[in-house]
Short mmCIF file of C-alpha atoms in Angstrom, two decimals:
data_model
loop_
_atom_site.label_atom_id
_atom_site.label_comp_id
_atom_site.label_asym_id
_atom_site.label_seq_id
_atom_site.Cartn_x
_atom_site.Cartn_y
_atom_site.Cartn_z
CA MET F 536 20.38 -6.08 -34.86
CA ASN F 537 16.65 -6.53 -35.71
CA LEU F 538 13.36 -5.91 -34.46
CA ASP F 539 10.90 -8.35 -35.79
CA ALA F 540 7.58 -7.48 -37.09
CA LYS F 541 5.89 -7.70 -33.48
CA GLY F 542 8.44 -5.54 -32.08
CA ARG F 543 10.72 -8.35 -30.24
CA LEU F 544 14.32 -7.81 -29.79
CA ALA F 545 16.60 -10.62 -29.65
CA ILE F 546 19.44 -9.98 -27.05
CA PRO F 547 22.59 -10.98 -27.61
CA ALA F 548 23.65 -14.43 -25.80
CA ARG F 549 26.52 -12.99 -23.84
CA GLN F 550 24.37 -10.22 -22.21
CA ARG F 551 21.25 -12.81 -21.87
CA GLU F 552 23.49 -15.13 -19.80
CA ARG F 553 24.70 -12.32 -17.66
CA LEU F 554 21.12 -10.86 -17.25
CA ALA F 555 19.88 -14.35 -16.03
CA ARG F 556 22.62 -14.03 -13.28
CA LEU F 557 21.85 -10.84 -12.44
CA CYS F 558 18.31 -10.10 -12.62
CA ASP F 559 16.68 -13.25 -13.31
CA SER F 560 15.97 -12.13 -17.02
CA LYS F 561 13.69 -9.42 -15.58
CA LEU F 562 14.21 -6.23 -17.30
CA VAL F 563 12.53 -2.53 -17.44
CA ILE F 564 12.45 -0.59 -20.93
CA THR F 565 11.68 3.17 -20.87
CA ALA F 566 12.35 6.14 -22.47
CA ASP F 567 15.71 8.78 -22.51
CA PRO F 568 15.27 12.06 -23.16
CA GLN F 569 17.57 11.52 -26.14
CA HIS F 570 15.05 9.57 -27.65
CA CYS F 571 16.53 6.22 -27.55
CA LEU F 572 15.45 3.63 -24.90
CA LEU F 573 17.41 2.66 -21.72
CA VAL F 574 17.22 -1.06 -20.53
CA TYR F 575 17.84 -1.72 -17.04
CA PRO F 576 18.08 -4.81 -14.98
CA ASP F 577 14.78 -5.09 -12.77
CA SER F 578 16.78 -4.80 -9.82
CA THR F 579 18.82 -1.74 -10.81
CA TRP F 580 15.59 -0.16 -12.03
CA THR F 581 14.27 -0.22 -8.65
CA GLU F 582 16.50 1.99 -6.92
CA ILE F 583 16.39 4.38 -9.99
CA GLU F 584 12.52 4.54 -9.93
CA ARG F 585 12.71 5.36 -6.05
CA LYS F 586 15.27 8.40 -6.74
CA LEU F 587 12.98 9.78 -9.41
CA MET F 588 9.87 9.43 -7.19
CA SER F 589 11.83 11.39 -4.44
CA LEU F 590 12.34 14.35 -6.69
CA PRO F 591 10.30 17.45 -5.64
CA SER F 592 6.92 17.18 -7.10
CA PHE F 593 6.44 21.01 -7.48
CA ASP F 594 9.48 21.03 -9.63
CA GLN F 595 8.54 21.17 -13.43
CA GLN F 596 11.70 19.72 -14.81
CA SER F 597 11.66 16.87 -12.00
CA ARG F 598 7.84 16.20 -12.87
CA ALA F 599 8.77 15.97 -16.66
CA LEU F 600 11.92 13.43 -16.08
CA GLN F 601 9.28 11.38 -13.88
CA ARG F 602 6.49 11.27 -16.17
CA LEU F 603 9.12 10.38 -19.02
CA LEU F 604 10.68 7.89 -17.49
CA ILE F 605 8.34 6.44 -15.23
CA GLY F 606 5.59 6.74 -17.81
CA TYR F 607 7.11 4.80 -20.49
CA ALA F 608 8.60 2.30 -17.81
CA ASN F 609 7.65 -1.28 -18.84
CA GLU F 610 8.70 -4.49 -17.09
CA VAL F 611 9.38 -7.35 -19.54
CA GLU F 612 11.21 -10.67 -19.34
CA ILE F 613 13.52 -12.20 -21.92
CA ASP F 614 11.59 -15.13 -23.44
CA SER F 615 12.87 -18.56 -24.13
CA GLN F 616 14.21 -17.41 -27.30
CA GLY F 617 15.92 -14.61 -25.83
CA ARG F 618 14.14 -11.47 -26.71
CA VAL F 619 12.08 -9.09 -25.26
CA MET F 620 8.86 -7.08 -26.32
CA VAL F 621 9.26 -3.32 -26.98
CA THR F 622 5.89 -1.73 -26.78
CA SER F 623 4.76 0.30 -29.82
CA GLU F 624 4.83 3.25 -27.94
CA GLN F 625 8.25 3.05 -26.99
CA ARG F 626 9.19 2.15 -30.71
CA ASP F 627 7.44 5.27 -31.89
CA TYR F 628 9.09 7.45 -29.02
CA ALA F 629 12.66 6.20 -30.20
CA GLN F 630 11.68 6.03 -33.88
CA LEU F 631 12.89 2.29 -33.84
CA ASP F 632 11.83 0.56 -37.07
CA LYS F 633 13.83 -2.83 -38.23
CA ARG F 634 17.33 -1.79 -37.61
CA ALA F 635 18.48 -0.76 -34.11
CA ALA F 636 21.74 -0.74 -31.97
CA LEU F 637 21.93 -2.06 -28.30
CA VAL F 638 24.79 -0.35 -26.58
CA GLY F 639 25.90 -1.32 -23.07
CA VAL F 640 26.49 1.71 -20.73
CA GLY F 641 27.76 0.82 -17.41
CA ASN F 642 24.52 -0.28 -15.36
CA LYS F 643 22.02 -0.30 -18.35
CA PHE F 644 21.78 -0.53 -22.18
CA GLU F 645 20.75 2.08 -24.68
CA LEU F 646 18.38 0.96 -27.60
CA TRP F 647 18.92 3.18 -30.65
CA ASP F 648 17.53 3.27 -33.96
CA GLU F 649 20.53 2.16 -35.89
CA ALA F 650 20.86 5.33 -38.02
CA ALA F 651 20.32 7.40 -35.10
CA TRP F 652 22.92 5.78 -33.08
CA ARG F 653 25.50 6.21 -36.12
CA LYS F 654 24.44 9.95 -36.48
CA THR F 655 24.92 10.17 -32.32
CA LEU F 656 28.38 8.75 -32.71
CA GLU F 657 29.52 10.89 -35.47
CA GLU F 658 28.21 14.06 -33.67
CA ALA F 659 30.28 12.88 -30.62
CA GLU F 660 33.64 12.23 -32.62
CA ALA F 661 33.25 15.24 -34.24
CA SER F 662 32.81 17.43 -30.86
CA PHE F 663 35.39 15.54 -29.18
CA ASN F 664 38.22 17.83 -27.87
CA MET F 665 41.28 16.50 -26.07
CA ALA F 666 41.98 20.08 -24.56
CA SER F 667 38.61 20.51 -23.22
CA LEU F 668 38.58 17.26 -21.61
CA ALA F 669 41.94 17.85 -19.99
CA ALA F 670 40.65 20.98 -18.80
CA ASN F 671 37.35 19.35 -17.44
CA SER F 672 38.46 18.87 -13.54
CA GLU F 673 36.44 15.62 -13.25
CA LEU F 674 37.66 14.25 -16.58
CA GLY F 675 41.13 15.49 -16.50
CA SER F 676 42.54 12.91 -14.68
CA LEU F 677 40.72 9.96 -16.29
CA SER F 678 43.32 7.61 -17.51
CA ILE F 679 42.24 5.11 -20.29
#
């Protein structure tokens, strides 16, 4: 998918329809430590923000996470043409140029520069090991 010259991203129609029902087309876009962007339905973000703000304020890692996720958070609404605006600061952070990948991950989307997403997938595939998966007590019982 493409970002236009103004930084707008077209949300695919199928996801737009679900988001319209789920959160009245209101989203929050923020930074992820892996240098992609996270796109949350507004209602989901409210709970995440509450949890972030309840982290210990004197813990350096908690403060860094709060600054990153809350500091980059931007409320957007899907426009009449199915687009959302990604701020220039967010585009810079995630090194988004023109080609992007919007990946559904549970209760959110990840927005990646397309080349960075391909590299991330390649690294994940290269490091995947069924034996270590089976040895992991939480993942060992996963049946897919």
